[in-house]
XYZ file of C-alpha atoms in Angstrom:
696
model
C 185.072 240.564 162.189
C 186.707 243.329 164.605
C 189.669 243.420 162.311
C 189.388 245.494 158.950
C 189.416 242.893 156.161
C 192.624 242.405 154.338
C 191.461 243.333 150.796
C 191.029 247.002 152.318
C 194.425 247.103 153.857
C 196.024 249.144 150.694
C 193.257 251.833 150.823
C 193.751 252.469 154.134
C 197.397 252.848 154.199
C 199.376 256.298 154.317
C 199.110 258.292 151.253
C 202.661 258.038 150.592
C 201.899 254.670 149.208
C 200.490 256.573 146.337
C 202.967 257.579 143.333
C 204.075 260.981 143.670
C 202.918 261.656 147.349
C 205.830 262.500 149.830
C 205.492 263.041 153.551
C 205.174 266.781 152.834
C 202.233 266.371 150.262
C 200.519 264.010 152.329
C 200.363 266.779 155.107
C 198.976 269.222 152.081
C 195.964 266.570 151.371
C 194.890 266.820 155.057
C 193.331 270.195 154.562
C 190.800 268.529 152.088
C 190.113 265.750 154.688
C 192.104 263.127 152.976
C 194.281 260.865 154.889
C 194.242 257.558 153.184
C 193.596 256.282 149.569
C 189.954 255.649 150.456
C 189.308 258.844 151.264
C 190.719 259.991 147.687
C 187.668 257.610 146.186
C 185.170 259.976 147.535
C 186.695 263.129 146.947
C 184.824 263.558 143.569
C 185.543 266.072 140.694
C 183.185 269.147 141.186
C 183.139 270.563 137.732
C 184.936 269.554 134.294
C 186.662 271.148 131.486
C 185.316 269.935 127.829
C 188.930 269.425 125.919
C 187.375 267.905 122.648
C 189.228 268.485 119.578
C 187.512 271.243 117.648
C 188.334 272.674 114.148
C 189.052 276.175 114.655
C 188.914 278.710 117.353
C 186.983 280.925 115.247
C 183.282 281.130 116.108
C 183.811 280.131 119.519
C 182.387 282.517 122.551
C 185.342 283.554 124.400
C 186.885 283.424 126.694
C 186.805 279.760 126.639
C 188.732 276.721 127.230
C 189.404 275.024 123.339
C 191.427 272.610 121.769
C 192.811 272.631 118.498
C 195.352 271.480 115.879
C 197.700 274.173 114.726
C 200.784 274.898 112.212
C 203.316 276.800 114.421
C 204.422 279.941 112.953
C 206.936 282.829 114.014
C 208.313 283.212 117.711
C 208.677 286.475 118.941
C 211.005 287.367 121.631
C 209.891 289.196 125.233
C 211.125 292.862 124.827
C 211.777 292.993 128.386
C 212.537 290.371 131.346
C 209.477 288.749 132.388
C 207.568 290.140 129.248
C 205.586 288.424 126.621
C 207.030 285.720 124.553
C 204.349 285.297 121.594
C 204.174 282.452 119.100
C 202.086 282.882 116.011
C 200.089 279.850 114.975
C 197.425 279.117 112.537
C 194.562 276.469 112.868
C 192.395 275.495 109.836
C 190.485 278.403 109.832
C 192.013 281.555 111.580
C 195.293 282.465 113.204
C 196.008 283.478 117.072
C 198.796 283.552 119.372
C 200.365 281.439 122.209
C 201.530 283.793 124.901
C 204.311 282.838 127.599
C 205.610 284.907 130.244
C 209.094 284.724 132.184
C 209.526 282.226 129.222
C 212.826 280.583 128.287
C 212.830 281.146 124.659
C 215.608 278.448 123.702
C 213.023 275.625 125.506
C 210.180 276.685 123.710
C 212.321 276.911 120.271
C 213.157 273.382 120.586
C 209.399 272.522 121.900
C 207.530 274.043 119.375
C 209.781 274.371 116.285
C 208.413 276.864 113.560
C 206.615 274.730 110.838
C 205.836 271.609 113.123
C 202.038 270.482 113.983
C 200.820 270.831 117.417
C 197.802 270.213 119.496
C 197.178 272.985 121.944
C 194.546 273.103 124.585
C 193.963 275.899 127.126
C 192.016 279.244 127.706
C 191.682 281.475 124.781
C 190.406 285.150 125.251
C 190.667 288.314 123.143
C 193.463 291.084 123.885
C 193.554 293.923 121.726
C 191.489 292.486 119.153
C 193.531 289.564 118.726
C 192.715 285.911 119.843
C 195.410 284.553 122.266
C 196.222 281.522 124.605
C 198.165 282.422 127.708
C 200.397 279.244 128.642
C 198.189 276.385 127.151
C 197.597 273.583 129.474
C 198.578 271.099 127.142
C 200.701 271.499 123.829
C 201.630 267.915 122.198
C 202.629 266.405 118.855
C 199.538 265.387 116.967
C 200.169 261.737 117.549
C 200.028 262.016 121.356
C 195.973 263.659 121.038
C 195.066 260.630 123.486
C 197.414 262.087 126.288
C 194.785 265.505 126.524
C 191.518 263.951 128.464
C 188.453 264.824 126.260
C 186.669 265.958 129.069
C 189.015 267.097 132.303
C 187.610 266.425 135.921
C 188.067 269.386 138.247
C 188.973 268.524 141.791
C 188.547 270.621 144.859
C 192.383 271.608 145.888
C 194.334 273.130 148.564
C 197.488 274.836 149.065
C 200.366 272.504 147.779
C 198.036 270.295 145.517
C 197.605 270.809 142.180
C 194.827 269.428 139.602
C 197.802 267.316 138.039
C 198.709 265.542 141.333
C 195.144 265.123 142.435
C 194.756 263.657 139.209
C 197.303 260.952 139.716
C 196.816 260.385 143.325
C 193.176 259.741 142.328
C 194.167 257.203 139.921
C 196.632 255.777 142.389
C 193.715 255.162 144.741
C 191.193 253.891 142.268
C 193.882 251.115 141.474
C 194.088 249.943 144.973
C 190.641 249.342 144.917
C 189.556 245.537 145.149
C 186.560 243.965 143.795
C 183.640 244.075 146.208
C 180.520 242.028 146.438
C 177.016 244.090 145.939
C 175.472 245.219 148.870
C 172.344 247.037 147.574
C 169.225 245.160 147.184
C 169.056 243.821 143.552
C 165.594 245.313 142.546
C 166.735 248.542 143.926
C 169.894 248.555 142.041
C 167.964 247.725 138.623
C 165.325 249.931 139.146
C 167.414 252.671 139.854
C 169.348 252.086 136.925
C 172.900 252.062 139.010
C 176.262 250.616 138.499
C 178.186 248.339 140.529
C 180.233 250.163 143.023
C 183.656 249.795 141.419
C 182.204 250.808 137.753
C 180.587 253.747 139.729
C 183.492 255.000 141.690
C 185.470 254.786 138.404
C 182.890 256.600 136.654
C 182.462 259.132 139.009
C 186.267 260.241 138.594
C 186.095 259.969 135.119
C 182.944 262.004 134.064
C 182.189 262.223 129.860
C 180.055 265.534 130.053
C 178.698 268.072 132.429
C 175.518 265.740 132.934
C 177.970 263.096 134.767
C 178.778 265.780 137.275
C 175.229 266.391 138.498
C 173.913 264.357 141.824
C 171.200 262.566 139.714
C 174.086 260.824 137.412
C 173.695 257.034 138.159
C 177.282 256.783 139.416
C 177.066 259.458 141.772
C 173.638 258.722 142.843
C 174.844 255.031 143.588
C 177.914 256.498 145.874
C 175.623 258.679 147.510
C 173.097 256.040 148.323
C 176.224 253.999 149.552
C 177.053 256.681 152.091
C 173.309 257.084 153.272
C 172.882 253.362 153.235
C 175.859 252.695 155.843
C 174.872 255.437 157.625
C 171.057 254.085 158.195
C 172.885 250.205 158.885
C 174.479 252.077 161.687
C 171.284 253.560 163.026
C 169.335 250.772 162.572
C 171.818 248.721 164.181
C 171.766 250.794 167.160
C 167.898 250.758 167.029
C 168.054 246.923 166.981
C 170.297 246.795 170.012
C 168.370 249.042 171.864
C 165.317 247.184 170.910
C 166.719 243.805 171.381
C 167.229 244.962 175.642
C 163.998 243.543 176.920
C 161.902 246.013 177.623
C 158.447 245.769 179.884
C 155.069 245.834 178.363
C 153.052 248.826 179.839
C 149.834 248.726 179.386
C 147.216 251.244 180.926
C 143.353 250.650 181.098
C 142.571 254.197 179.771
C 140.563 255.380 183.160
C 142.939 258.227 184.153
C 143.379 259.294 180.337
C 139.216 259.516 180.002
C 139.116 261.703 183.227
C 141.487 264.071 181.707
C 140.176 264.366 177.972
C 136.572 264.586 179.415
C 137.333 267.851 181.441
C 139.414 269.469 178.338
C 137.591 272.517 176.994
C 138.531 271.368 173.521
C 138.644 268.084 171.285
C 142.452 266.551 170.914
C 143.253 267.214 167.095
C 143.538 263.984 165.050
C 147.089 264.403 164.996
C 147.201 263.974 168.921
C 144.918 261.223 168.771
C 147.285 259.227 166.418
C 150.266 260.038 168.366
C 148.817 258.944 171.324
C 147.935 255.754 170.285
C 151.360 255.036 168.455
C 153.025 255.875 171.877
C 150.819 253.769 174.061
C 150.880 250.657 171.664
C 154.657 251.126 171.522
C 154.513 251.044 175.304
C 152.368 248.195 175.364
C 155.082 246.072 173.365
C 157.876 243.940 174.849
C 160.330 246.140 173.349
C 161.642 249.369 174.682
C 160.062 252.355 173.043
C 162.371 254.840 171.548
C 160.300 257.541 169.892
C 160.644 261.142 169.012
C 157.531 263.136 168.980
C 157.995 266.096 166.968
C 155.433 269.214 166.556
C 155.311 272.404 166.002
C 155.326 275.455 168.285
C 151.759 275.189 170.120
C 150.741 271.711 168.273
C 150.025 270.277 171.990
C 152.812 268.089 172.517
C 152.609 268.562 176.473
C 149.118 266.683 176.030
C 150.444 264.016 174.210
C 153.090 263.368 176.455
C 151.035 263.611 179.507
C 148.559 261.087 177.930
C 151.494 258.884 177.976
C 152.536 259.317 181.488
C 149.137 258.376 182.490
C 149.326 255.113 180.661
C 152.635 254.629 182.876
C 150.535 255.203 186.018
C 147.393 253.372 185.019
C 149.921 250.091 184.556
C 150.858 250.655 188.452
C 154.471 252.547 187.588
C 155.581 256.131 187.545
C 156.947 258.388 184.705
C 159.255 261.357 184.522
C 159.423 264.526 182.664
C 162.534 265.918 182.016
C 163.234 269.692 180.814
C 166.559 271.377 179.853
C 166.341 274.431 182.445
C 164.498 275.199 185.590
C 162.227 277.453 184.295
C 160.998 275.001 181.396
C 160.653 272.462 184.320
C 158.386 274.878 186.407
C 156.323 275.580 183.458
C 155.700 272.158 182.581
C 154.532 271.883 186.135
C 151.923 274.666 185.780
C 150.576 273.241 182.678
C 150.177 269.702 184.110
C 149.063 270.343 187.269
C 145.458 271.071 186.608
C 145.500 267.938 184.628
C 147.032 265.890 187.325
C 144.207 267.005 189.830
C 141.519 265.859 187.265
C 143.084 262.435 187.101
C 143.771 262.143 190.955
C 147.347 261.768 190.625
C 150.440 263.057 192.483
C 152.593 265.235 190.593
C 155.857 266.936 192.032
C 158.716 268.713 190.973
C 162.462 268.117 191.726
C 164.970 270.659 190.526
C 168.472 271.935 191.680
C 166.750 274.201 194.033
C 165.121 271.442 196.220
C 167.600 271.181 199.197
C 167.832 269.428 202.475
C 164.729 267.918 204.298
C 162.437 268.907 201.571
C 164.505 266.976 199.133
C 164.917 264.110 201.263
C 161.079 264.134 201.860
C 160.274 264.010 198.008
C 163.134 261.364 197.576
C 161.470 259.241 200.071
C 157.902 259.663 198.293
C 159.429 258.905 194.968
C 161.419 255.696 195.979
C 158.250 254.570 198.047
C 155.928 255.204 194.767
C 153.758 257.789 196.193
C 155.212 260.234 193.735
C 153.475 259.153 190.230
C 154.894 261.704 187.834
C 157.870 263.730 188.576
C 158.881 266.751 186.692
C 162.523 267.853 186.758
C 165.489 269.003 185.411
C 168.873 267.124 185.034
C 168.767 267.071 188.757
C 166.757 263.816 188.334
C 169.921 262.105 186.944
C 171.703 262.418 190.702
C 172.538 258.889 191.927
C 170.458 259.542 195.276
C 167.033 259.941 192.837
C 165.539 256.243 192.998
C 162.277 255.618 191.490
C 159.654 252.755 193.091
C 159.128 251.398 189.057
C 159.861 254.006 186.325
C 158.268 252.901 183.057
C 158.499 256.128 181.161
C 160.947 258.848 180.798
C 159.783 261.918 178.633
C 162.709 264.206 177.511
C 161.640 267.846 176.393
C 164.082 269.478 173.854
C 166.073 266.849 172.326
C 169.097 269.134 171.219
C 169.871 269.654 175.040
C 169.986 266.030 175.675
C 172.206 263.889 173.778
C 172.423 260.091 173.393
C 174.363 259.429 176.361
C 172.248 260.962 178.787
C 168.899 259.110 177.057
C 171.119 256.059 178.316
C 171.611 257.285 181.478
C 168.109 257.679 182.027
C 167.503 254.245 180.583
C 169.453 252.928 183.613
C 167.247 254.630 186.276
C 164.172 252.576 185.993
C 163.609 248.928 185.045
C 164.172 249.570 181.504
C 161.923 252.476 181.026
C 160.318 253.590 177.492
C 161.968 256.658 176.265
C 159.976 259.292 174.676
C 161.538 262.520 173.403
C 159.883 265.724 172.420
C 161.303 268.457 170.365
C 159.306 271.733 168.932
C 162.123 272.379 166.687
C 160.546 271.063 163.227
C 162.898 269.254 161.150
C 162.972 268.542 157.661
C 162.716 264.850 156.813
C 166.005 264.077 155.517
C 167.396 265.728 158.727
C 165.315 263.805 161.049
C 166.452 260.322 159.187
C 169.735 261.325 159.415
C 169.564 262.531 163.000
C 167.124 260.212 164.564
C 166.972 257.279 162.126
C 167.571 255.148 165.414
C 164.118 256.562 166.716
C 160.391 256.152 165.495
C 159.035 259.338 164.947
C 155.384 260.592 165.608
C 154.589 264.337 164.122
C 151.869 266.578 165.232
C 151.091 268.539 162.053
C 148.113 270.442 162.998
C 147.261 273.140 165.479
C 144.795 272.682 168.683
C 141.719 275.026 167.789
C 141.881 278.281 169.753
C 145.407 279.381 169.078
C 145.584 282.712 167.841
C 147.257 283.805 164.225
C 150.252 285.795 164.837
C 150.478 288.870 162.225
C 154.362 288.907 161.216
C 155.680 292.421 159.655
C 159.109 293.312 158.489
C 160.117 296.728 159.329
C 163.410 298.567 158.824
C 165.637 299.781 161.483
C 165.323 303.409 160.244
C 161.758 303.082 161.626
C 162.722 302.245 165.332
C 160.898 305.196 166.671
C 157.415 304.070 165.208
C 158.225 300.598 167.066
C 159.145 301.874 170.453
C 155.895 303.802 170.122
C 153.784 300.986 169.350
C 155.341 299.163 172.515
C 154.472 302.221 174.586
C 150.831 301.925 173.564
C 150.745 298.288 174.262
C 152.294 298.809 177.631
C 149.780 301.244 178.708
C 146.910 298.568 177.815
C 148.848 296.026 180.176
C 150.288 294.258 177.258
C 153.715 292.439 177.614
C 156.593 292.376 174.770
C 159.885 290.629 174.108
C 162.510 292.697 172.244
C 165.584 290.117 171.047
C 168.679 291.660 170.300
C 170.960 290.377 167.326
C 174.153 288.196 167.906
C 176.106 290.859 166.546
C 179.539 289.004 166.583
C 180.717 285.605 167.601
C 181.823 287.321 170.841
C 179.135 286.941 173.395
C 180.842 290.334 174.870
C 179.379 292.309 171.930
C 176.149 290.749 172.292
C 176.361 291.439 175.624
C 177.021 295.320 174.817
C 174.080 295.636 172.234
C 171.806 293.819 174.694
C 172.772 296.292 177.451
C 172.512 299.583 175.374
C 169.007 298.564 173.998
C 167.747 297.894 177.745
C 168.934 301.484 178.538
C 167.278 303.119 175.545
C 164.319 301.379 176.145
C 163.992 301.700 180.235
C 164.758 305.726 179.160
C 161.667 305.453 176.686
C 159.410 303.334 178.487
C 160.226 303.841 182.457
C 162.727 302.090 184.850
C 160.310 299.845 186.439
C 159.162 298.446 182.886
C 161.855 296.776 181.202
C 163.593 293.723 182.307
C 167.037 292.147 180.805
C 168.209 288.597 180.236
C 171.426 287.433 178.357
C 173.463 284.388 178.348
C 176.531 285.782 180.644
C 174.068 286.130 183.836
C 174.416 283.550 186.825
C 171.446 281.141 186.663
C 169.758 282.657 189.639
C 169.582 286.109 188.245
C 168.292 284.863 184.722
C 165.452 282.857 186.462
C 164.627 285.914 188.398
C 164.563 288.177 185.505
C 162.247 285.741 183.543
C 160.012 285.010 186.662
C 159.307 288.891 186.938
C 158.090 288.836 183.346
C 156.121 286.078 183.941
C 154.573 287.309 186.764
C 154.040 290.695 184.757
C 156.138 292.894 187.037
C 158.150 293.686 184.121
C 156.215 294.263 181.054
C 159.227 294.404 178.411
C 161.811 291.734 177.985
C 165.192 292.491 176.301
C 167.138 289.244 175.523
C 169.504 287.969 173.711
C 168.436 284.116 172.364
C 168.006 282.410 175.503
C 164.358 282.778 175.441
C 163.668 280.718 172.596
C 162.401 277.260 174.027
C 159.133 277.124 175.713
C 158.804 279.876 177.880
C 155.128 280.612 178.197
C 153.824 284.137 178.971
C 150.203 283.959 177.763
C 149.985 287.945 178.195
C 153.012 288.674 175.812
C 151.704 289.578 172.400
C 154.529 291.703 170.901
C 157.886 289.946 169.757
C 160.135 292.324 168.253
C 163.522 290.590 166.573
C 166.340 292.994 165.878
C 168.447 292.326 162.468
C 166.264 289.516 161.797
C 167.974 289.026 158.571
C 171.040 287.529 160.418
C 168.705 284.641 162.288
C 168.057 281.352 160.898
C 164.424 280.918 159.787
C 163.824 278.105 162.304
C 165.182 280.221 165.126
C 162.997 283.016 164.150
C 160.133 280.729 163.760
C 160.692 279.660 167.566
C 161.174 282.806 168.739
C 157.867 283.925 167.321
C 156.141 281.231 168.931
C 156.759 282.778 172.240
C 154.032 284.978 171.746
C 150.078 284.208 170.574
C 149.889 281.995 173.540
C 146.759 283.829 175.150
C 143.177 285.134 173.824
C 144.527 288.584 172.285
C 145.836 289.103 168.984
C 149.568 288.874 168.875
C 152.434 290.392 166.292
C 155.934 289.642 165.481
C 158.134 292.360 163.980
C 161.277 291.522 162.326
C 163.673 294.443 161.872
C 165.966 294.416 159.141
C 168.987 296.647 158.451
C 169.414 298.177 154.960
C 171.001 297.130 152.829
C 168.955 293.497 152.538
C 170.076 291.310 149.765
C 167.446 289.260 147.511
C 167.685 286.181 149.356
C 167.734 287.770 152.764
C 164.076 289.574 151.961
C 163.040 286.064 150.277
C 163.687 284.353 153.641
C 161.524 286.737 155.847
C 159.046 287.125 153.329
C 158.465 283.188 154.084
C 157.878 284.205 157.882
C 155.769 286.524 157.005
C 153.282 284.097 154.186
C 153.449 281.144 157.040
C 153.334 279.997 160.394
C 153.916 276.068 159.367
C 157.264 275.275 160.929
C 157.721 272.284 158.602
C 157.340 274.519 155.521
C 159.656 276.948 157.008
C 162.290 274.328 157.980
C 162.346 272.870 154.412
C 162.669 276.499 153.021
C 165.337 277.037 155.197
C 167.236 273.909 154.245
C 166.678 274.777 150.665
C 167.951 278.388 151.173
C 170.952 277.793 153.434
C 172.067 274.164 153.456
C 172.376 271.522 156.077
C 175.532 273.051 157.826
C 173.790 276.248 158.708
C 170.680 275.114 159.690
C 171.565 273.208 162.924
C 175.147 273.958 163.329
C 176.253 270.503 161.706
C 179.247 270.183 164.364
C 177.143 269.488 167.547
C 173.827 268.340 166.023
C 174.905 264.681 165.612
C 174.372 265.127 161.951
C 176.886 263.307 159.995
C 178.810 265.183 157.264
C 178.870 263.295 153.954
C 181.054 263.882 151.313
C 178.830 262.642 148.070
C 175.626 262.566 149.417
C 173.398 265.778 149.585
C 170.742 265.872 152.195
C 168.850 268.937 150.850
C 168.664 267.252 147.535
C 168.533 263.491 148.457
C 166.209 263.242 151.156
C 164.205 260.676 149.106
C 167.046 258.654 148.985
C 167.755 258.852 152.851
C 164.504 257.449 153.021
C 165.014 254.199 150.525
C 168.160 253.620 152.559
C 166.314 253.628 155.747
C 163.768 251.241 154.389
C 166.485 249.198 152.966
C 168.830 249.110 156.010
C 165.841 248.202 158.468
C 164.561 245.614 156.090
C 168.314 243.789 155.782
C 168.201 243.904 159.653
C 165.115 242.194 159.860
C 165.761 239.494 157.584
C 169.626 238.844 158.416
C 170.138 240.301 162.158
C 173.632 239.309 162.216
C 174.592 240.234 158.581
C 175.578 236.494 157.678
C 174.059 236.256 154.671
C 176.219 237.151 151.522
C 174.253 240.364 151.165
C 175.033 241.100 154.670
C 178.902 240.037 154.326
C 178.906 242.748 151.550
C 177.023 245.214 153.758
C 180.008 244.640 156.471
C 182.503 245.408 153.859
C 180.717 248.768 153.242
C 180.611 249.546 157.108
C 184.263 249.075 157.155
C 184.968 251.254 153.817
C 182.527 253.807 155.589
C 184.387 253.796 158.473
C 181.155 252.939 160.501
C 183.317 251.407 163.325
C 180.656 252.052 165.785
C 178.486 249.896 163.775
C 181.117 247.152 163.352
C 181.183 247.165 167.321
C 177.564 246.783 167.315
C 177.489 243.790 165.107
C 180.168 242.285 167.363
C 178.482 242.812 170.620
C 174.898 241.943 169.179
């Protein structure tokens, strides 16, 4: 099954195999992401023009595209070269003009002789009090009415590709589609009222009205589902392959966990308790755990992760917690240290800074099993780092670690369980698209004692007032972040903006008070600047967005974000989460520049209204779309041609459960529905999935 099935060959041939497409035109199609006839099947019309025949142009709301039968009257030649050539015509109730520029009069006299009957279709507008149709799209004898589509599909175009060519090419591609067996579960198909695949493709390319163009139209919804289902089958196969690798059952007795919980000044939230039990029961199973722990800023992920690590230690093994940067690794170390002391276990840190004999001593203790939990950066991936018995790897902040690193880590121990933590609340549809191969635990409550953060919108005209406020806060010993905008795509201009602001604030607040951190700094300088702020040496930190994840300074109570209107909501929410970590009340000031558009203001007001990251992420998705939300290129979220993740989240969830159920019942895809699903995977270019079937 490693070769593409023969019935699909014509769909994956070159575009030149279609009538009217030569090598040069084929090049133009590439701009639309179309390389084979198969791609044309999924390039659907986005609009349509109603060309149904009407009695008269009279009474129509102009301008509009209309189709009427007319009697051809007098021709008036253009007075100048390239001027207007006019033909007087009459329909059943009124008269109007057909207008042609750069026209050849002899040609029009032959095509539209005076006194003849024609059906004309095109855009009618009023000019100088007279209705006119400029360059009709169609003008045919009455008996050829059928040649004008009653509802004409409008396709996306690019240079060198016209509507007529697109129409012809898609019809050519449709003709190459073989009859395919059904891969959708029959009860799902019936309850949704979907047509078969071949009927759906044909109907999507031949809409009869505006209703057929919306995403909920049965033919379109079915094709969207097919895309999502193929994607979910691929993820489910990856999950199944991962799970088939024997894991190890890691069962703790709960004694260390109990010590830590007893010493906590608060009771864990219901969400934390639920996540802990989901994770420990996964660890106890024979398959490898591959779980995502998703929680908003300050939802208490660290405690949940530590409980999981303790379960590994209770079972006689080791755990590792990986952070994307050295600062975050040190911070985890600080947060976990008191808990590790309560549990009476050995916790160590390993980063790129460890050198020489100190590093050797840590490595020896690790391989002898004397270090029970290791906190580290990607330095943990190096070959000389050997564990005695690694049972659990916790990875903090998914988007810095790809699937490849997850697998690297998997090679470190004897098939360790993997738990990935992310502080970015991801709307459900995107979580399913990006992490569909993982099981998900969500922390959707905040632990008691977290201070609410007051969020205010302030125009940049009031900059002086803001600086005045900072001066007062600094005088009281408080600390503040000042985040500069990404001015343009180039990092150079960001840098200039940050340095300017840094100079101004130093002049206003004092030399020693203000620190600066930006993306262009060498890592050691960046760490030093962050550390000075963490230790309270500097009180105001001017930064580009490098501070968004996880930095913890409980004494920081003010967050100023300049040009907040150009940031994504999710990013603003992450930045705001840097304050409100201590006992004092905190404030986040969103500075925007006039004039701010209606949507810009609405987006910022969402932040003022709520601190719930999931609500914010859903709003962001609705207002901005998938691509902008996560920067689709590097996010691992597939681009779908028909499916719309914002609007069709529910469809994605159905596709996921269908895919998992089919693979549960038919893991090798051998049944008739399984074979049909293989055909779908080929059709959807899911070669990765096909490789997984043949490996599996």
